[in-house]
C-alpha atoms as one frame of an Amber mdcrd trajectory, in Angstrom:
protein
   0.096  -0.136   0.190   2.715   2.504   0.848   4.862   1.668  -2.108   1.713
   2.308  -4.456   1.131   5.583  -2.979   4.713   6.598  -3.450   4.736   5.345
  -6.757   1.602   7.822  -7.439   3.579  10.911  -6.319   6.961   9.489  -7.944
   8.352  12.386 -10.304  11.434  11.468 -11.915  14.445  14.014 -11.755  14.593
  14.245 -15.335  11.279  15.712 -15.145  12.184  18.089 -12.002  15.288  19.115
 -14.368  12.894  20.132 -17.310  10.537  22.025 -14.833  13.617  23.679 -13.047
  14.676  25.156 -16.790  10.970  26.040 -17.532  10.650  27.824 -14.570  13.699
  29.838 -15.179  12.878  30.716 -18.798   9.471  31.814 -17.840  10.903  34.188
 -15.717  13.696  35.350 -18.131  10.716  35.906 -20.780   8.466  37.508 -18.684
  10.820  40.062 -17.630  11.622  40.978 -21.146   7.705  41.023 -21.747   6.944
  43.471 -19.128  10.026  45.635 -20.223   8.187  46.811 -22.920   6.006  48.645
 -20.800   8.779  49.305 -18.302   8.238  53.120 -18.102   4.299  53.047 -18.155
   3.786  50.415 -15.423   6.972  49.807 -13.689   9.213  52.866 -13.456   7.041
  54.416 -10.618   6.764  57.407 -12.970   3.902  55.900 -15.133   0.231  55.065
 -13.982   1.441  53.166 -11.113   3.450  54.894  -8.483   4.485  53.056  -5.513
   1.976  54.550  -3.228  -0.537  53.229  -5.394   0.766  49.895  -5.544   0.776
  49.842  -1.825  -2.691  51.171  -1.257  -4.000  48.695  -3.661  -1.987  45.821
  -2.908  -2.129  42.985  -0.141  -1.434  44.468   3.580   1.923  43.616   4.317
   2.759  42.630   1.020   6.324  41.446   0.268   8.093  43.162  -2.502  11.958
  43.765  -2.923  10.825  47.159  -5.526   9.466  48.686  -2.235  12.806  49.561
  -0.939  13.593  51.469  -4.352  11.908  54.220  -6.039  14.546  55.502  -8.507
  13.670  54.052 -12.185  17.334  53.142 -12.791  17.591  50.724  -9.585  14.011
  49.356 -10.588  15.418  48.377 -13.722  18.856  47.049 -11.949  16.223  44.779
 -10.154  14.695  43.579 -13.606  18.203  42.733 -14.449  18.987  41.152 -11.279
  16.096  38.776 -11.480  17.155  37.550 -14.911  20.456  36.630 -13.457  19.045
  34.684 -10.541  16.690  33.138 -13.235  19.715  32.213 -15.346  21.313  30.850
 -12.387  18.103  28.530 -11.434  18.261  27.417 -15.470  22.039  26.370 -15.198
  21.282  24.769 -11.568  23.883  26.289  -9.763  23.192  26.210  -5.999  19.892
  25.648  -7.172  18.061  25.821  -3.746  19.309  29.362  -3.026  18.137  30.401
  -6.584  15.023  28.828  -6.688  14.019  31.062  -3.242  15.446  34.423  -4.600
  13.798  33.681  -7.681  10.657  32.915  -6.246  10.981  35.808  -3.993  11.597
  37.932  -7.103   8.545  36.797  -8.697   6.219  37.772  -5.669   8.154  41.150
  -5.681   7.055  42.217  -9.290   3.495  40.996  -8.701   3.439  43.157  -5.904
   4.897  45.923  -7.643   2.160  46.146 -10.076  -0.831  44.446  -8.817  -2.906
  45.870 -11.602  -1.543  43.654 -14.341  -1.483  40.350 -12.429  -3.651  37.414
 -13.932  -4.329  33.541 -12.800  -1.033  32.727 -14.946   0.697  34.825 -12.320
  -1.001  33.215  -9.555  -0.011  29.398 -10.759   3.415  30.492 -11.348   3.873
  31.939  -8.106   2.257  29.057  -6.064   4.219  26.246  -8.615   7.336  28.467
  -7.641   6.705  28.038  -4.043   6.466  24.407  -4.179   9.208  24.197  -6.172
  11.610  25.434  -3.240  11.036  21.781  -1.688  11.791  19.883  -4.637  14.996
  18.340  -5.567  15.465  20.356  -8.693  19.189  20.259  -9.049  19.259  16.444
  -9.114  20.131  16.289 -12.984  21.282  18.450 -15.811  22.550  20.892 -13.381
  25.947  22.035 -12.307  25.226  21.088  -8.957  24.907  17.491 -10.169  27.941
  17.725 -11.631  29.675  19.016  -8.438  27.953  16.389  -6.338  30.067  13.574
  -5.061  27.374  11.163  -5.431  25.299   9.557  -8.545  21.925  11.303  -8.856
  18.525   9.893  -7.564  16.174   8.678 -10.643  13.230   9.749  -9.065  11.361
  11.704  -5.809   8.676  10.588  -4.182   8.287  13.103  -1.151   5.507  14.821
   0.412   6.647  18.030  -1.701   5.922  15.874  -5.022   2.498  15.540  -3.743
   1.884  19.269  -3.204   3.546  20.151  -6.082   1.463  17.952  -8.229  -1.444
  18.528  -6.115  -1.472  22.259  -7.070  -2.255  21.568 -10.766  -5.090  18.945
  -9.686  -6.565  21.307  -7.269  -6.603  24.076  -9.590  -8.389  21.869 -12.124
 -10.976  20.552  -9.962 -11.838  23.798  -8.317 -12.537  25.343 -11.675 -14.527
  22.287 -12.645 -16.732  22.576  -9.562 -17.192  26.494 -10.383 -17.990  25.570
 -14.304 -20.596  22.971 -13.183 -22.664  25.551 -11.359 -23.627  27.329 -14.885
 -25.877  25.350 -17.587 -23.692  27.090 -20.508 -20.580  24.948 -19.508 -22.828
  21.704 -18.838 -24.272  22.093 -22.108 -21.302  22.939 -23.903 -22.430  26.673
 -24.940 -19.710  28.136 -23.446 -16.565  27.573 -25.405 -18.252  28.946 -28.587
 -19.323  32.214 -26.908 -15.965  32.535 -25.423 -14.381  32.327 -28.678 -16.405
  35.006 -30.150 -14.830  37.548 -27.617 -12.633  39.756 -30.156 -10.958  41.578
 -27.107  -9.085  38.605 -26.081  -8.710  36.064 -28.724  -6.356  36.064 -31.741
  -4.622  33.747 -34.142  -6.633  30.946 -34.912  -9.824  31.850 -33.075 -11.022
  33.437 -35.955 -10.925  30.321 -37.851 -12.175  28.058 -35.172 -15.168  30.141
 -34.063 -16.596  29.141 -37.513 -17.114  25.754 -36.138 -19.205  26.048 -33.160
 -20.275  22.244 -32.814 -16.800  21.007 -32.707 -15.864  23.777 -29.995 -19.107
  22.699 -27.911 -17.600  19.385 -28.222 -14.204  20.598 -27.085 -15.837  22.447
 -24.367 -17.669  19.675 -22.865 -14.204  17.152 -23.338 -12.555  19.926 -21.187
 -14.892  20.373 -18.650 -15.073  16.242 -18.043 -11.111  16.361 -18.278 -11.367
  18.839 -15.172 -13.520  16.429 -13.614 -11.256  13.345 -13.903  -8.200  15.427
 -13.326  -6.956  13.878  -9.739  -6.607  10.492 -12.094  -2.962  12.596 -13.106
  -1.790  11.674  -9.750  -3.963   8.333  -9.336  -2.865   6.870 -12.375   0.685
   5.582 -12.839   3.098   5.302 -15.608   1.791   5.047 -19.068  -1.868   4.943
 -17.866  -1.288   8.715 -17.266  -0.043   9.251 -20.976  -3.798  10.074 -22.630
  -4.682  12.452 -19.875  -1.544  14.271 -19.788  -1.569  14.293 -23.612  -5.181
  15.798 -23.418  -4.114  18.639 -20.908  -1.016  19.549 -23.132  -3.181  19.634
 -26.126  -6.013  21.800 -24.165  -3.251  24.382 -23.159  -1.865  24.435 -26.596
  -5.292  25.160 -28.221  -5.583  28.424 -25.207  -2.233  29.310 -26.186  -3.198
  29.318 -29.745  -6.448  31.129 -29.466  -6.692  33.287 -26.640  -4.583  35.914
 -25.202  -4.219  35.169 -21.499  -0.789  35.663 -21.234   1.451  32.733 -20.209
  -0.581  30.702 -18.336  -0.714  28.086 -21.061   2.984  27.949 -20.664   3.060
  28.147 -16.942   0.501  25.103 -16.965   2.830  23.079 -19.510   5.428  23.633
 -16.395   3.533  22.136 -14.182   2.134  18.934 -16.314   5.716  18.216 -16.924
   5.711  16.963 -13.260   3.433  14.300 -14.044   5.858  12.450 -16.432   7.545
   9.255 -14.476  10.243   7.066 -15.330   8.330   5.127 -17.648   8.103   8.222
 -19.783  11.759   8.550 -20.066  12.369   4.765 -20.519   9.740   4.794 -23.442
  11.174   7.851 -25.030  14.511   6.525 -24.915  13.148   3.036 -26.656  11.276
   5.092 -29.150  14.316   6.985 -29.974  16.131   3.816 -30.527  13.466   2.451
 -32.644  13.213   5.314 -35.115  17.192   5.215 -35.507  17.736   8.426 -33.837
  21.607   9.132 -33.440  22.236  10.004 -29.780  26.034  11.002 -30.448  25.337
  14.863 -30.964  23.471  14.883 -27.551  25.991  12.985 -26.109  28.702  15.455
 -27.165  26.771  18.329 -26.091  26.286  16.828 -22.544  30.228  16.026 -22.719
  30.697  19.597 -23.359  28.161  20.940 -20.592  29.822  18.645 -17.953  33.299
  20.193 -18.852  31.922  23.731 -18.572  30.344  22.774 -15.522  33.373  21.355
 -13.766  34.950  24.902 -14.357  32.540  26.658 -12.243  33.750  27.063  -8.675
  32.652  24.303  -6.422  31.317  25.127  -2.837  33.759  25.005  -0.098  34.258
  21.420   1.901  31.529  21.267   4.181  31.612  20.301   8.100  30.797  16.520
   8.345  27.656  17.214  10.282  26.622  20.053   7.715  24.665  17.742   5.661
  22.441  16.265   8.233  21.773  19.932   9.471  20.742  20.947   6.313  18.475
  17.897   5.822  17.154  18.501   9.369  16.460  22.072   8.352  14.769  21.064
   5.136  12.591  18.439   6.831  11.651  21.088   9.270  10.560  23.808   6.875
   8.816  21.579   4.957   6.866  20.086   7.910   6.244  23.835   9.142   4.234
  24.577   5.911   2.540  21.635   5.427   1.599  21.859   9.365   0.740  25.515
   8.644  -1.804  24.542   5.764  -3.323  21.613   7.736  -3.665  24.379  10.884
  -5.440  26.730   8.529  -7.837  24.396   6.554  -9.060  23.098  10.153  -9.503
  26.644  11.589 -11.193  27.889   8.399 -13.527  24.962   9.305 -14.355  25.025
  13.168 -16.807  27.652  14.112 -15.257  30.861  15.798 -15.304  30.475  19.491
 -14.149  26.849  19.593 -10.476  27.801  20.006  -9.400  30.854  22.237  -9.553
  33.617  20.080  -6.400  34.953  21.690  -4.345  32.457  19.718  -6.105  32.746
  16.117  -3.272  31.230  14.676  -5.281  30.804  11.557  -4.973  34.233  11.319
  -1.142  34.131  11.564  -1.001  31.697   8.754  -3.023  33.552   6.490  -1.587
  36.938   6.987   1.925  35.133   6.065   0.597  33.536   3.014  -1.076  36.449
   1.707   2.120  38.518   2.318   3.830  36.472  -0.185   0.666  35.629  -2.263
   0.760  31.997  -1.691  -2.673  31.539  -0.690  -5.085  29.824  -3.057  -7.470
  31.692  -5.167 -10.763  30.907  -6.163  -9.747  29.465  -9.532 -12.732  30.633
 -11.266 -11.372  30.899 -14.922 -14.223  31.574 -17.017 -16.347  30.397 -14.193
 -18.875  30.017 -13.139 -20.401  32.270 -15.699 -18.150  32.847 -18.865 -18.144
  36.179 -20.102 -20.540  36.710 -23.340 -20.215  40.209 -23.687 -17.228  41.984
 -25.830 -15.541  44.887 -24.340 -13.620  48.032 -25.152 -12.785  51.362 -24.076
 -13.060  54.773 -25.470 -11.504  57.992 -23.913 -14.003  60.721 -24.379 -11.568
  64.165 -24.226 -12.233  67.604 -25.005  -9.099  69.940 -26.169  -8.659  73.462
 -25.258  -9.650  74.407 -28.604 -12.886  72.653 -28.010 -12.253  69.614 -30.248
 -13.893  65.985 -29.098 -11.201  63.238 -29.350 -10.873  59.707 -28.309  -7.379
  59.716 -26.696  -7.310  56.000 -25.748  -7.670  55.139 -29.517  -4.869  57.562
 -30.884  -6.880  60.728 -30.866  -9.279  59.749 -33.061 -12.290  61.541 -33.897
 -14.886  60.940 -30.904 -16.961  57.839 -31.627 -18.493  55.190 -29.903 -17.637
  52.942 -33.056 -15.022  49.842 -32.840 -11.413  51.313 -32.982 -10.387  47.863
 -34.645 -12.151  44.893 -35.985 -10.084  42.644 -33.898 -10.527  44.285 -30.348
  -7.612  42.787 -28.657  -5.407  44.914 -31.019  -6.550  47.969 -28.990  -4.084
  46.809 -25.965  -0.358  46.957 -26.864   0.382  43.813 -24.470  -1.613  41.423
 -22.975  -1.137  43.015 -19.299  -2.650  46.259 -20.928  -5.604  44.253 -20.876
  -5.562  43.243 -17.237  -4.541  46.661 -16.362  -7.830  48.104 -18.063  -9.938
  45.774 -16.237  -8.240  46.771 -13.099  -9.422  50.185 -14.163 -12.833  49.188
 -15.058 -13.294  47.781 -11.661 -11.731  50.589  -9.688 -13.701  53.203 -11.277
 -17.107  51.664 -11.235 -16.504  50.459  -7.616 -14.598  53.133  -6.435 -11.766
  50.498  -4.839  -8.819  52.642  -5.112  -7.201  55.453  -6.847  -5.846  53.897
 -10.352  -8.523  55.473 -12.602  -8.086  58.923 -11.127  -3.990  58.398 -11.608
  -4.590  57.148 -15.284  -6.847  60.198 -16.210  -4.136  62.693 -14.491  -1.479
  60.841 -16.461  -3.318  60.993 -19.819  -3.984  64.552 -19.680  -0.227  65.104
 -18.679   0.893  63.219 -21.393  -1.175  64.479 -24.019   0.097  68.175 -23.183
   3.663  66.930 -23.632   3.315  64.901 -26.937   0.653  67.681 -28.412   0.106
  71.171 -29.193  -2.722  71.693 -27.273  -4.082  70.443 -23.689  -7.041  68.239
 -22.625  -9.728  70.087 -20.265 -12.194  67.051 -19.663 -12.129  63.317 -19.981
 -14.722  60.922 -19.580 -13.621  57.282 -19.809 -16.074  54.669 -21.170 -16.445
  51.108 -21.243 -18.575  49.929 -24.242 -19.850  46.227 -24.194 -21.214  44.214
 -26.806 -23.444  41.307 -26.129 -22.432  37.823 -27.915 -25.164  35.502 -29.013
 -24.576  32.234 -30.750 -25.986  34.245 -33.964 -23.336  36.823 -33.475 -20.242
  34.964 -32.597 -18.703  36.116 -35.847 -20.946  39.039 -36.567 -20.069  41.964
 -34.422 -21.971  44.389 -36.354 -25.215  42.890 -35.256 -24.618  42.869 -31.469
 -26.265  44.760 -29.037 -24.158  47.503 -27.487 -24.056  49.601 -24.234 -22.023
  52.157 -22.839 -20.694  52.626 -19.415 -18.928  55.439 -17.627 -15.984  54.344
 -15.882 -14.385  57.901 -14.506 -14.959  61.267 -15.012 -12.148  63.596 -14.790
 -11.003  67.432 -15.118  -7.977  68.214 -16.383  -7.747  71.791 -15.015  -9.074
  73.181 -11.846 -12.943  73.104 -12.972 -15.242  70.753 -11.774 -15.434  67.456
 -14.229 -18.277  67.463 -16.956 -19.461  64.399 -18.236 -18.621  64.141 -22.287
 -21.673  62.374 -24.076 -20.736  59.734 -26.424 -22.002  60.887 -30.207 -25.255
  58.737 -31.029
């Protein structure tokens, strides 16, 4: 029985090496992509000053970026994060690189909480569990420096939590989806593919086949339901389900502009590849006659280069045992905290002495590092069936009415683009505008006011005239089965997000033309 349980959570150390490399590459890619909007989103002199991030973010949130406010130093932290990610990729002092990279990932998300998504949340959580995994066991500088042969697999409790993170996300998301008939009937997926503001690439093609999309949506729905089989099945019996999840996320990557979610999920799914997969891959390569000499040459060259990297200083004989004890104690504290937090959130208030409240302390620490579990309500329970775009109606000092959000075009409520996702320079701008919309309509923070002031100042700097009034609109289009590919016949509505005066005069609403 115990052996069977261990087999279900066993991870091949080559899979852990791939997981480590993917984590590092995702950090590098994320920094490069975020750098496109560095001045606008991250410099502290754009639309998210540090005071706003602190006010809108979580209480006691941790971030390296909160200790600096100069754009040059902030850029330096970007570079430093990339360097630690590269260290992680090569597996040099892997545990240290993992911990520091995790803290940088958390820090950057807290530096600008307005542009984060479920991809960032999943990435943080997988990174957290990675701290407790032997990521440097294979294909790393640490492995070359180590005085013993690498373990072939790992089956500790940390493996269960890392794989369980993916399964928990899938299963909770299934539960939310099960609450709405659009998902249980299969109608949700075709409607989602009609969202021009977040679909791209192949979406325009696949939306022409709504019946196939319905079947695909139902398949995904039931895949989420049976996702625990990713752990319960062992060896080759996992292959079909893993392949289906890889295929599902690949389809998302090619149709829905939701950031790195698909690629983060790819990294998480690698953890489910057990030793049998690598044995089968080796056997298949031999059967098809694939030459291994080039790979062996590259491997030998990498080993030679790794041997040139300075090794750690000789350790005291008792140090390895102390490190193992520290690791076990840290993992025990984390697991114990999760158990206690779960129990205390179920036990009614007052059963345990109110002066202790350990659940509050655990939750506070988890929230400070953003490692608490979200709702995982991706496209659920009710999927969004309204397209969305923005119009910033502005009046200039000489009386002209323009739309400053869409390149200063003449004011109109018409679509700025046929493909609405082109309204956003980057995918994070869409997340940001969602935050602005919620802020303006719910008065949650000052982000809408900061954006309005920034827009007025930037326009004055780049043009010969100043703005006097600004009214931010959200315009929605209702999507039905008949109008998935026919936006011209959709019913549209406009909503005022925020009103702002660029002068000392009171704000005055600028009406949209009929």
